[in-house]
Tab-separated table of C-alpha atoms and ligand atoms in Angstrom:
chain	number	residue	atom	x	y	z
A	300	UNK	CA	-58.815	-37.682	-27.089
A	301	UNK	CA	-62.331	-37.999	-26.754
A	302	UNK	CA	-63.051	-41.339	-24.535
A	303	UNK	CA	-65.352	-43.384	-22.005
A	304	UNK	CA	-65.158	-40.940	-20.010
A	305	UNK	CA	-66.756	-38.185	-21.886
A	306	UNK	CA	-69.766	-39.999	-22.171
A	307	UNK	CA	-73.156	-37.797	-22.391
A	308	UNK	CA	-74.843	-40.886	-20.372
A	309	UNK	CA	-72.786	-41.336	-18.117
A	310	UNK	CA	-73.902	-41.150	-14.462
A	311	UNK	CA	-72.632	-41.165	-10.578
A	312	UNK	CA	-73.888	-42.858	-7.853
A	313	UNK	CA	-73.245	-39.127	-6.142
A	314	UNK	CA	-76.688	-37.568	-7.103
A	315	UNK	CA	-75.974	-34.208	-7.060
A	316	UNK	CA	-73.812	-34.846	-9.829
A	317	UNK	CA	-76.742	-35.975	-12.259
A	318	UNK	CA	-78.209	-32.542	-12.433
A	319	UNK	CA	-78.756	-30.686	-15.233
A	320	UNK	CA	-77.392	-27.196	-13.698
A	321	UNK	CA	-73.836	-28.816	-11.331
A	322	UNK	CA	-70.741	-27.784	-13.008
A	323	UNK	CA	-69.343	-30.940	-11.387
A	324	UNK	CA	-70.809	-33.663	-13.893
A	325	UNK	CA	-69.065	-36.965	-13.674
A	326	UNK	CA	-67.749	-35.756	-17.124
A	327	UNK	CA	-65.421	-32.779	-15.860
A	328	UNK	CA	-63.733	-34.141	-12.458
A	329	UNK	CA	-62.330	-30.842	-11.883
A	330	UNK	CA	-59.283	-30.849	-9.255
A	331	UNK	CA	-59.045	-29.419	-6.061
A	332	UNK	CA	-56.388	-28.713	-2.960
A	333	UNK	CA	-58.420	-28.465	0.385
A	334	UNK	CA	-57.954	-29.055	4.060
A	335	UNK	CA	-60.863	-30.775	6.116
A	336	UNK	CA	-61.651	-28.247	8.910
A	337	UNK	CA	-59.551	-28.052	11.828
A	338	UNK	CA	-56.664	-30.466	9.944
A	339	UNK	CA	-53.295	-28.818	9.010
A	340	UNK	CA	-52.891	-30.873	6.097
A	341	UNK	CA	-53.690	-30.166	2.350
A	342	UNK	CA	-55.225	-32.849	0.657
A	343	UNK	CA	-56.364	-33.209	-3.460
A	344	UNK	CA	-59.682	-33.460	-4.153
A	345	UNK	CA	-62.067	-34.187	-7.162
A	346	UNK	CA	-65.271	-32.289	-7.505
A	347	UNK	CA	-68.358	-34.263	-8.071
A	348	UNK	CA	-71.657	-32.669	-7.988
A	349	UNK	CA	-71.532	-31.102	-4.592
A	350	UNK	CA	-69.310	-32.716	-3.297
A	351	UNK	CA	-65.182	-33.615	-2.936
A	352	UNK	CA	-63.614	-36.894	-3.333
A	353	UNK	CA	-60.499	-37.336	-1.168
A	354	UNK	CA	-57.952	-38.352	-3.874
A	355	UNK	CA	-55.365	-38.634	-1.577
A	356	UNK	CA	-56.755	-40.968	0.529
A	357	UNK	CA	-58.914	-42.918	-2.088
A	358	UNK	CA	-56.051	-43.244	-4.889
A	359	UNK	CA	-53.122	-41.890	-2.745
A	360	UNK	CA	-52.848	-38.774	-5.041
A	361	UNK	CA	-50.332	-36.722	-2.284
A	362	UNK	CA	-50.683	-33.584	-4.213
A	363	UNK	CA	-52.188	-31.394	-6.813
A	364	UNK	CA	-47.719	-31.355	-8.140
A	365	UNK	CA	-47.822	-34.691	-8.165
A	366	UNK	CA	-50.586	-35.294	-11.019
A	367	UNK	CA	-49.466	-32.175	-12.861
A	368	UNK	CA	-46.219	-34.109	-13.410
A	369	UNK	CA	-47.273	-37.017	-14.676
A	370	UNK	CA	-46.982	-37.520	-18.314
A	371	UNK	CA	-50.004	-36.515	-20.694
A	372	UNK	CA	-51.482	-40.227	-21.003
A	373	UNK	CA	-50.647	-40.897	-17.016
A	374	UNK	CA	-53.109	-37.966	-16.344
A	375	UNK	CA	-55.447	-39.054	-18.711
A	376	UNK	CA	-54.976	-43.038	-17.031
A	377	UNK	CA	-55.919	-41.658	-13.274
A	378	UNK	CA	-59.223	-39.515	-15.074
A	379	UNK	CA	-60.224	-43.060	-16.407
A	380	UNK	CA	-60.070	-44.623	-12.878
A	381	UNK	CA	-61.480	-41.829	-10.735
A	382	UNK	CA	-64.515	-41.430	-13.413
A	383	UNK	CA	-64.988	-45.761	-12.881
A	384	UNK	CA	-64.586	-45.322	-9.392
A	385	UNK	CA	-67.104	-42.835	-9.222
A	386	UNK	CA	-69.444	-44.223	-12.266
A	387	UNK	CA	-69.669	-47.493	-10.246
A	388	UNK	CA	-70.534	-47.680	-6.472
A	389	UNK	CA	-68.688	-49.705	-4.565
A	390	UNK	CA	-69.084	-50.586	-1.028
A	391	UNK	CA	-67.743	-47.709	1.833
A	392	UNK	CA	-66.559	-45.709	-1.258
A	393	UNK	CA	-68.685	-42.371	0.097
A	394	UNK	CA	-66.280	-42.553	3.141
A	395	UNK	CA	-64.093	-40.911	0.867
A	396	UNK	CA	-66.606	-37.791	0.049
A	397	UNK	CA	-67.233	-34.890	2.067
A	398	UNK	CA	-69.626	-31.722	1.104
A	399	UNK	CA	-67.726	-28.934	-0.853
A	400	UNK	CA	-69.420	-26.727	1.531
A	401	UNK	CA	-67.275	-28.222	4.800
A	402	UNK	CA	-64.097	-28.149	3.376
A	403	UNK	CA	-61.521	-25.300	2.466
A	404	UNK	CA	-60.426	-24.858	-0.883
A	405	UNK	CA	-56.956	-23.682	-0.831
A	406	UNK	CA	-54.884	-22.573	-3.817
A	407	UNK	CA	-54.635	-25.270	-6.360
A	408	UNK	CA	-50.727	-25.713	-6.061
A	409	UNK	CA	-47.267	-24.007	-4.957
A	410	UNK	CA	-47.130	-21.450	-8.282
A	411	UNK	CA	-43.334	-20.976	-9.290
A	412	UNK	CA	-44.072	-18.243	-11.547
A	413	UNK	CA	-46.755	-16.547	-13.098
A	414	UNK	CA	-46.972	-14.942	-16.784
A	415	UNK	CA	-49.700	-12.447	-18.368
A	416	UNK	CA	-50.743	-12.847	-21.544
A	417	UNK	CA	-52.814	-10.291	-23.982
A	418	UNK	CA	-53.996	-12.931	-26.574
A	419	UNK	CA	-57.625	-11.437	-27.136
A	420	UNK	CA	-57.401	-9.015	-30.234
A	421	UNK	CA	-60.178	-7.106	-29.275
A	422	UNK	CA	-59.287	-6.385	-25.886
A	423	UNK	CA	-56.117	-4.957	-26.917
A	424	UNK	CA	-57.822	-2.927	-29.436
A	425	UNK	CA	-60.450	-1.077	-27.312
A	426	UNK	CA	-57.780	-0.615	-24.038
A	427	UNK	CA	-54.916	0.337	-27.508
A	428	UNK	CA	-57.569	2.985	-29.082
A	429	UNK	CA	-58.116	4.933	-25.963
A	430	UNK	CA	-54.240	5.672	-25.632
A	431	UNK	CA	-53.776	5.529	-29.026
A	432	UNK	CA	-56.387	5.992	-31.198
A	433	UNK	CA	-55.181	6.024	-34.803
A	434	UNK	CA	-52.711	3.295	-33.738
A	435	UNK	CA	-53.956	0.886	-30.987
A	436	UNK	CA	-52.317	-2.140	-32.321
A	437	UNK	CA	-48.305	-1.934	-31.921
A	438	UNK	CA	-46.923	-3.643	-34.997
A	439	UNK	CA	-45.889	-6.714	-32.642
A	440	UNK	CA	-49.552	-7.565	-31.861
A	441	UNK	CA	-50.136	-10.021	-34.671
A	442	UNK	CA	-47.066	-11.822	-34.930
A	443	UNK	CA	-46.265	-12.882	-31.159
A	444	UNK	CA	-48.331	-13.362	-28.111
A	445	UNK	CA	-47.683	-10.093	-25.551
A	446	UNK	CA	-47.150	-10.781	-22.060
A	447	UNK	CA	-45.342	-9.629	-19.057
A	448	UNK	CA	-44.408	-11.372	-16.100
A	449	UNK	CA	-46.277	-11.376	-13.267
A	450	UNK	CA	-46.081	-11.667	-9.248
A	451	UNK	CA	-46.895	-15.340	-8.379
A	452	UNK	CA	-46.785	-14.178	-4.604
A	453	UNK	CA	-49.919	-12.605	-4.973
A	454	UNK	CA	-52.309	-14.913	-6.828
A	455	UNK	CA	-54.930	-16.049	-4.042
A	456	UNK	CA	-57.942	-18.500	-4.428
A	457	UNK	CA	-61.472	-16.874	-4.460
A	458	UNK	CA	-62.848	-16.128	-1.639
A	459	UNK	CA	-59.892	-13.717	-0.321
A	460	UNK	CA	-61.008	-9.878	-0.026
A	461	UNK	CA	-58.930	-7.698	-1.922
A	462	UNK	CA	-57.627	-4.757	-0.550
A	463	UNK	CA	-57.403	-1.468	-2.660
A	464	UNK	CA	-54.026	-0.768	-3.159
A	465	UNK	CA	-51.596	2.510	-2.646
A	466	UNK	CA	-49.754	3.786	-5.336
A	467	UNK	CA	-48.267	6.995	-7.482
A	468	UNK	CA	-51.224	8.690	-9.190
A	469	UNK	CA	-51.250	11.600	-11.752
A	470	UNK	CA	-54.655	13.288	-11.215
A	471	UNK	CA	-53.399	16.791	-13.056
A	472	UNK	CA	-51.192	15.935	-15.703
A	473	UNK	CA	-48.875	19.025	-15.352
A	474	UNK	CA	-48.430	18.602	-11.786
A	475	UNK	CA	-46.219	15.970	-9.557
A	476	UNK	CA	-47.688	11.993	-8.479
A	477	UNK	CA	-49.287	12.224	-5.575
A	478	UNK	CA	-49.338	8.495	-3.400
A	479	UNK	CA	-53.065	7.831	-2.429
A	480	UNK	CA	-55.408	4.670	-2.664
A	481	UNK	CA	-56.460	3.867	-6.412
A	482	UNK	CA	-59.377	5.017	-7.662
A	483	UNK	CA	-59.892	3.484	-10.651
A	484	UNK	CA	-59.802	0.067	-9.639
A	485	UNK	CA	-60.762	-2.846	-12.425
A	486	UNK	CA	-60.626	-6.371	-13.054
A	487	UNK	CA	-60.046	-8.219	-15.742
A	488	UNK	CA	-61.497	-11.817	-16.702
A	489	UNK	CA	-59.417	-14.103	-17.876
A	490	UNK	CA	-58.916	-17.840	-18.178
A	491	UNK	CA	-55.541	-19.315	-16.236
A	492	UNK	CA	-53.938	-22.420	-17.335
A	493	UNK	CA	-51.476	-24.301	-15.554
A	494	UNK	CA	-48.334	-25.914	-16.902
A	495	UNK	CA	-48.108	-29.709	-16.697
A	496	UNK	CA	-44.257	-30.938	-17.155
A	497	UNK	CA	-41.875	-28.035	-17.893
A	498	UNK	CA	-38.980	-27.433	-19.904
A	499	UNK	CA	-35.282	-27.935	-19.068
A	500	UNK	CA	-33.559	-24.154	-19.270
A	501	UNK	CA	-31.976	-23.866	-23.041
A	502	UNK	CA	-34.433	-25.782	-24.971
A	503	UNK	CA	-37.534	-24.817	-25.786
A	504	UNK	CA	-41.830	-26.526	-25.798
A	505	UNK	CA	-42.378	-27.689	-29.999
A	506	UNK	CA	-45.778	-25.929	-30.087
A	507	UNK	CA	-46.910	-29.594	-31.538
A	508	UNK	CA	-46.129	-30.672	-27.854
A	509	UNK	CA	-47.116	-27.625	-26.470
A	510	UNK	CA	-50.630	-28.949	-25.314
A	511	UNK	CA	-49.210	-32.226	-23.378
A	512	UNK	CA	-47.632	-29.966	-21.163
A	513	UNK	CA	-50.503	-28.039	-20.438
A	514	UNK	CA	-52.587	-29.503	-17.415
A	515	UNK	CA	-55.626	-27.488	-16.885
A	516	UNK	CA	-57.655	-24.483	-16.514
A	517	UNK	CA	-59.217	-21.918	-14.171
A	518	UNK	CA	-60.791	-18.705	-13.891
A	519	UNK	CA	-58.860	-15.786	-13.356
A	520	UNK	CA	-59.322	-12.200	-12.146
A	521	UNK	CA	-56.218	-9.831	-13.198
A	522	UNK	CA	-57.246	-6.951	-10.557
A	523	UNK	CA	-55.710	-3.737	-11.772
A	524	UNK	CA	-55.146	-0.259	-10.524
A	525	UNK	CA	-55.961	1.667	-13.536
A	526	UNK	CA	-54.290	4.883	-12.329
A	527	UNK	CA	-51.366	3.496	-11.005
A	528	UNK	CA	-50.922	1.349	-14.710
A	529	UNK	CA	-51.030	4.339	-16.552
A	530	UNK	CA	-48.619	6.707	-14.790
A	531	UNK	CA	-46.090	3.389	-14.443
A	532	UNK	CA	-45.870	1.329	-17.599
A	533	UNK	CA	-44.228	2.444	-20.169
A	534	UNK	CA	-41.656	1.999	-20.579
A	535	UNK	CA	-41.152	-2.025	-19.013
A	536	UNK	CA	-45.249	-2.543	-18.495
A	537	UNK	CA	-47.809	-3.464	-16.059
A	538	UNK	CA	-45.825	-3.466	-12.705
A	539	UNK	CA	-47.604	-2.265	-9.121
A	540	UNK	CA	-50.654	-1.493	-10.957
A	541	UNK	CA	-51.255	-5.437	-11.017
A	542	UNK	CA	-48.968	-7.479	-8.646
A	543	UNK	CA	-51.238	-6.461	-5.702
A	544	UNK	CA	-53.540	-9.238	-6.038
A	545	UNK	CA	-54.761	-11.774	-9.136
A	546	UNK	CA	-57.589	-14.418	-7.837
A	547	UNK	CA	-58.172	-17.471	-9.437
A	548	UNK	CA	-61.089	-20.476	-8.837
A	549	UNK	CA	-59.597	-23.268	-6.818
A	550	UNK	CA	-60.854	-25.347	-9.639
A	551	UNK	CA	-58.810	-27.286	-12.308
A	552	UNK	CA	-60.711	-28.395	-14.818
A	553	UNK	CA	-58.311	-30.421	-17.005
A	554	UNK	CA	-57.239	-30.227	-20.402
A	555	UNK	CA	-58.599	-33.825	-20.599
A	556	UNK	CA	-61.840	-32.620	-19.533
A	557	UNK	CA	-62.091	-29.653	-22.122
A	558	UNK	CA	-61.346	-31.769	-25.538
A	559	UNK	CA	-65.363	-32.160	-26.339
A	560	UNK	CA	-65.633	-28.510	-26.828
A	561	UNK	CA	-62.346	-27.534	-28.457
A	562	UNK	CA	-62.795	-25.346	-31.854
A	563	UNK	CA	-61.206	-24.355	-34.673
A	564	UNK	CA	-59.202	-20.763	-33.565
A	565	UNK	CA	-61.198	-17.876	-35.330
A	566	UNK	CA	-59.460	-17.208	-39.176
A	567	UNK	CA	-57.123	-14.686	-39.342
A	568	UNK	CA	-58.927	-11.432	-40.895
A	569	UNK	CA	-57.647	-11.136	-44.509
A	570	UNK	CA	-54.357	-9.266	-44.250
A	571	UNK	CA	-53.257	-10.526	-41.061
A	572	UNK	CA	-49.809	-12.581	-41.234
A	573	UNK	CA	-49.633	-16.218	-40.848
A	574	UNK	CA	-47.710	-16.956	-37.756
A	575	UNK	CA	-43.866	-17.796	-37.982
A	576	UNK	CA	-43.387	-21.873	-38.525
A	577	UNK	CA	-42.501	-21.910	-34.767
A	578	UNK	CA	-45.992	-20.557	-34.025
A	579	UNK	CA	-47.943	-22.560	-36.501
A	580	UNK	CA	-50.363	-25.283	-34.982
A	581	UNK	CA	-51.964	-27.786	-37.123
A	582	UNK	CA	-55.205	-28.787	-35.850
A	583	UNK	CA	-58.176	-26.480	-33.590
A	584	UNK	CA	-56.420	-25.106	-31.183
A	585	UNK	CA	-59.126	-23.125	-29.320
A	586	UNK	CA	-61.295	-23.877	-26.450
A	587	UNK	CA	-65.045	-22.884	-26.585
A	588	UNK	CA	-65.292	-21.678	-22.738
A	589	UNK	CA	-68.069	-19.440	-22.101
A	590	UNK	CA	-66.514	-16.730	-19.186
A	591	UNK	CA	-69.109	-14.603	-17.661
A	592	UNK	CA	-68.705	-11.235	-14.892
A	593	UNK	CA	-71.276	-10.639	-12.160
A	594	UNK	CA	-71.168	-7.339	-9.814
A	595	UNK	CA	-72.858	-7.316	-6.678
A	596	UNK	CA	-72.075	-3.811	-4.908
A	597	UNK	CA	-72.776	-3.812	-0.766
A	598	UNK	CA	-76.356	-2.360	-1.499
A	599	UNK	CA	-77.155	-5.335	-3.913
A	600	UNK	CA	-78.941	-8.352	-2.424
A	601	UNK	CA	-78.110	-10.732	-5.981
A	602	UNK	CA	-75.827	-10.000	-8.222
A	603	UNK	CA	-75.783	-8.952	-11.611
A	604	UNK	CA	-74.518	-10.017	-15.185
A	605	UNK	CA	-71.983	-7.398	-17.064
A	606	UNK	CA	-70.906	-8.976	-19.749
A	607	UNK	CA	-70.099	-12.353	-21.106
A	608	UNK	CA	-66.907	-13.692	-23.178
A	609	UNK	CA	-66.218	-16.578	-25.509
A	610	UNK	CA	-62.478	-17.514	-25.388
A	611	UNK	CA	-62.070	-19.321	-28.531
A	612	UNK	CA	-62.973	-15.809	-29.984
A	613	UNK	CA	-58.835	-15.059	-28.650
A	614	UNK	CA	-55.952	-14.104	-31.227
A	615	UNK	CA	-53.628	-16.553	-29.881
A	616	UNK	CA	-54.173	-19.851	-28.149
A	617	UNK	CA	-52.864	-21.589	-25.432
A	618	UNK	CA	-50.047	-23.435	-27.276
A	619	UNK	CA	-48.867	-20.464	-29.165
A	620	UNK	CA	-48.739	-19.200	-25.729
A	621	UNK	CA	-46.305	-22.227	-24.018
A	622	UNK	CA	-44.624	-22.387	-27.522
A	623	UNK	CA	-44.290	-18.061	-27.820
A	624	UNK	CA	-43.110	-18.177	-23.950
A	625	UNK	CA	-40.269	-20.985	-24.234
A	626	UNK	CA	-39.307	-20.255	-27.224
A	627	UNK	CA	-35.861	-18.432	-26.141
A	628	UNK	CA	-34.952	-21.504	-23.882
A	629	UNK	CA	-36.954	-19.855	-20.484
A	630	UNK	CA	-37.805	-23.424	-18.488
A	631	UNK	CA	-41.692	-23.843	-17.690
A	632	UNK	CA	-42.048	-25.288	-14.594
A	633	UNK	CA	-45.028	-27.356	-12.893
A	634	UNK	CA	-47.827	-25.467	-11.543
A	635	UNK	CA	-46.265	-22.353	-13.250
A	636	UNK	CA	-49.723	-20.092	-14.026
A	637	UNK	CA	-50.725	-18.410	-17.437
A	638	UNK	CA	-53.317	-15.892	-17.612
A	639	UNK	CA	-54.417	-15.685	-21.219
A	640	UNK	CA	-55.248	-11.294	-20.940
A	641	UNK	CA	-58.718	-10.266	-20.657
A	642	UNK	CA	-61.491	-11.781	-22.721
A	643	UNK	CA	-63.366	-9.463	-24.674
A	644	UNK	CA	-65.348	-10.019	-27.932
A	645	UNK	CA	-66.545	-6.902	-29.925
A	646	UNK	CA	-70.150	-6.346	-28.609
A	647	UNK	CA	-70.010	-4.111	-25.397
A	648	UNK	CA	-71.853	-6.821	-23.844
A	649	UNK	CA	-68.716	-8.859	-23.882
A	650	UNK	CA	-66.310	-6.531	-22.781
A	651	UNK	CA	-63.903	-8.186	-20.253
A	652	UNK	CA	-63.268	-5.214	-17.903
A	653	UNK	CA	-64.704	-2.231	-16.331
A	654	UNK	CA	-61.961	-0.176	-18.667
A	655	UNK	CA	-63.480	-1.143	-21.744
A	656	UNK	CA	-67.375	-1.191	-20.764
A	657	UNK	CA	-67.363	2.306	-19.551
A	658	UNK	CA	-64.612	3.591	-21.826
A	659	UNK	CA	-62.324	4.839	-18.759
A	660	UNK	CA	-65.344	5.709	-16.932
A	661	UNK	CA	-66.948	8.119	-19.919
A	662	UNK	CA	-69.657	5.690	-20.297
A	663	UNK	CA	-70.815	4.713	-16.358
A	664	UNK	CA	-72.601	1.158	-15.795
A	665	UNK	CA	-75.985	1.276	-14.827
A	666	UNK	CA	-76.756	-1.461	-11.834
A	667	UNK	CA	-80.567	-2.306	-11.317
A	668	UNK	CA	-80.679	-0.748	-7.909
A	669	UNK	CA	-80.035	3.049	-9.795
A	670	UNK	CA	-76.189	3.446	-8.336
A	671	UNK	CA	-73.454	3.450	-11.773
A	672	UNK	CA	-70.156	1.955	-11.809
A	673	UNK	CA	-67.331	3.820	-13.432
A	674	UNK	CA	-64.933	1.697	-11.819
A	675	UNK	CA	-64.663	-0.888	-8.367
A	676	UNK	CA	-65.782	0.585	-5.324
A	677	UNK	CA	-65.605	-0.671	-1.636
A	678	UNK	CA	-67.473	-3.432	-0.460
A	679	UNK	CA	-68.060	-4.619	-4.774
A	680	UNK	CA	-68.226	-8.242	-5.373
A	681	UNK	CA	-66.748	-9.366	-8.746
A	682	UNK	CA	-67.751	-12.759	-9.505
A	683	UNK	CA	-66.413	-14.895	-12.211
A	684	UNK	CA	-68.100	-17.895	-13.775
A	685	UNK	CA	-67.325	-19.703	-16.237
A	686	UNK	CA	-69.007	-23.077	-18.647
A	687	UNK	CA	-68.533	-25.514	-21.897
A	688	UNK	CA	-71.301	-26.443	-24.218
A	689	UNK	CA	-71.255	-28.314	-26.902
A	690	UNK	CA	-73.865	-30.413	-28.709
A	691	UNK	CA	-73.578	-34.098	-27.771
A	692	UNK	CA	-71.846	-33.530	-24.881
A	693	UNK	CA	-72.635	-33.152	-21.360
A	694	UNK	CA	-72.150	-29.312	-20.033
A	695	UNK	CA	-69.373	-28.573	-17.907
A	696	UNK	CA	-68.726	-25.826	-15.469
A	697	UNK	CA	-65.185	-23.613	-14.256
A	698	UNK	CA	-67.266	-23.100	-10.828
A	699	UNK	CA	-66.425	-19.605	-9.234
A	700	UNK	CA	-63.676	-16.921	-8.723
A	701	UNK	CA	-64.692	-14.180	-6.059
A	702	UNK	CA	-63.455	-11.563	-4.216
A	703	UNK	CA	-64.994	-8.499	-2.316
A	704	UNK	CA	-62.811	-5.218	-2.363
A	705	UNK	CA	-62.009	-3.998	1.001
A	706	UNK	CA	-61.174	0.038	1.630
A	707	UNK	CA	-57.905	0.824	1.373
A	708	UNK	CA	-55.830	0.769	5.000
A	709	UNK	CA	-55.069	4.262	6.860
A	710	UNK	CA	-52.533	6.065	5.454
A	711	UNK	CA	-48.831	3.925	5.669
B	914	MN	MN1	-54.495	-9.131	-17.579
């Protein structure tokens, strides 16, 4: 529901969040989990311009969990007082605001499990066509949401380095593996959402409730091996080639937050089947979220754009997701993590991963400074960013998700 607190005019007495450019309007209130340096303790935070409000000491908001389990209209209560609270000075209220840049962002919350999607349509066509390329749709594609389950171990928050992982390689197809350091290393941008309230096991999310149990968003970077994936995953899918390492921003930007720039999902192409009644949302279901890739390689002082996604362009949206992924009974839990598979549209320029844009390295990347990318190389930067827009609303940004690759270790 569109409210107060979507407001185009409304202001902050915390200046930085007045201009034009901050993600951190008084309209988003993005959540945080950070530690004030040289305390043990986590603490949740709101972003506001450039800076973080202590929730937990300022509302006595313990955790990150603890909001996420609140009901749909509880979390939407607490957004109404933290945007008065910080619409309306009060006296010592900026005792409760420290710099973004002194704190550290931790991961948002404890993730019980985390689950891959491969909702964009045209992602799944240009990686399908190179293996297959009269057939790179499986007859599946249009008529559930694919995913496979994923390592919730690994996820990190931006920031992290990412070490380039070992694994079983087929260089010469008619010879054996060999075990060596990937080569083609890749990411893959994606938005994350996490889960609000969960499911008991044995029943399953209505997709007509499937939003309220949906609390928020990130960025997300599904790092994969490229070599190892395609020696390893058929028959059960994606398994070492990915659980290495996913980042996400330590940003939640909540559902609440996004409802001025949700969309109509993109019509189904004629042909296409309508979705089974247990699939079937009434309503726009889609989210217009603008997700962007910058590279900066070690010998690049800024870095640079390399392609730019719209994710209400995806096949399947986030409900269909939650609906598709309970559907057999599996319980949701709080803070479990959905990545919704790469974002790509059909231009190159919006190609979600490295895969894609060079077509497994047959078309290289050209980087201002003269050197080409066919994949990741040590010491790259991949940084994600990500933004709303929508006319007669204030813009609102995901922040960041980085990570720097480090060289593989020594042999093991
Ligand atoms: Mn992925």
């Amino acid at each position: 529901m569109i409210d107060q607190t979507h407001d185009p005019a409304l202001k902050s007495w915390v200046e930085s969040a007045n201009r034009p450019d901050t993600d951190f309007p008084i309209q988003n209130l993005p959540y945080a989990t950070f530690c004030r340096r040289g305390e043990e303790r986590s603490r949740l935070g709101v972003a506001i311009g450039d800076m973080l409000l202590d929730a937990t000491e300022a509302f006595d908001l313990q955790s990150m969990h603890r909001v996420m389990s609140m009901s749909h209209s509880a979390r939407a209560d607490v957004r109404r007082i933290i945007s008065d609270y910080l619409a309306h000075y009060s006296t010592g209220a900026e005792r409760f605001l420290h710099p973004i840049s002194g704190v550290d962002l931790l991961l948002p919350t404890d993730i019980p499990d985390y689950t891959d999607f491969y909702a964009s349509i045209d992602h799944a066509t240009n990686v399908g066509r190179m293996f297959r390329p009269d057939n790179p749709l499986l007859p599946n594609y249009k008529w559930m949401p694919i995913a496979y389950h994923g390592r919730a171990s690994s996820v990190i928050v931006s920031g992290a380095p990412v070490r380039r992982p070992w694994g079983q390689i087929v260089s010469n197809p008619a010879g054996p593996p060999v075990y060596a350091p990937c080569r083609l290393l890749d990411y893959e941008v994606e938005l994350g959402a996490f889960l609000g309230r969960g499911n008991p096991i044995g029943e399953s999310i209505p997709i007509a409730e499937a939003e309220d149990h949906l609390f928020g968003v990130c960025l997300l970077n599904d790092w994969s091996a490229r070599d190892i994936q395609s020696w390893e995953y058929q028959p059960l899918g994606p398994f070492l080639a990915k659980n290495f390492a996913t980042s996400i921003s330590p940003w939640v930007v909540t559902m609440q937050a996004l409802e001025p720039f949700r969309c109509a999902a993109p019509p189904r192409p004629e042909g296409d089947p309508s979705p089974l009644p247990h699939l079937t949302t009434a309503g726009d279901g889609a989210f217009k979220i603008t997700l962007e890739v910058w590279l900066r390689s070690a010998a690049m002082l800024d870095p640079v754009r390399v392609s730019r996604g719209d994710f209400s362009s995806m096949y399947w949206t986030l409900a269909q997701m939650v609906a598709h992924h309970s559907s057999n009974g599996c319980p949701m839990r709080t803070g479990d993590l959905i990545g919704s598979g790469t974002v790509s549209g059909p231009e190159r320029g919006n190609r979600g991963c490295l895969l894609e844009i060079t077509t497994r390295g047959a078309e290289p990347l050209q980087l201002p400074n003269g050197d080409v990318r066919r994949f990741l190389e040590d010491g790259d930067e991949v940084i994600l960013r990500g933004y709303c827009e929508a006319p007669g609303f204030r813009r609102i940004g995901l922040g960041e998700c980085r990570g720097v690759i480090l060289p593989a270790i020594a042999a093991p």
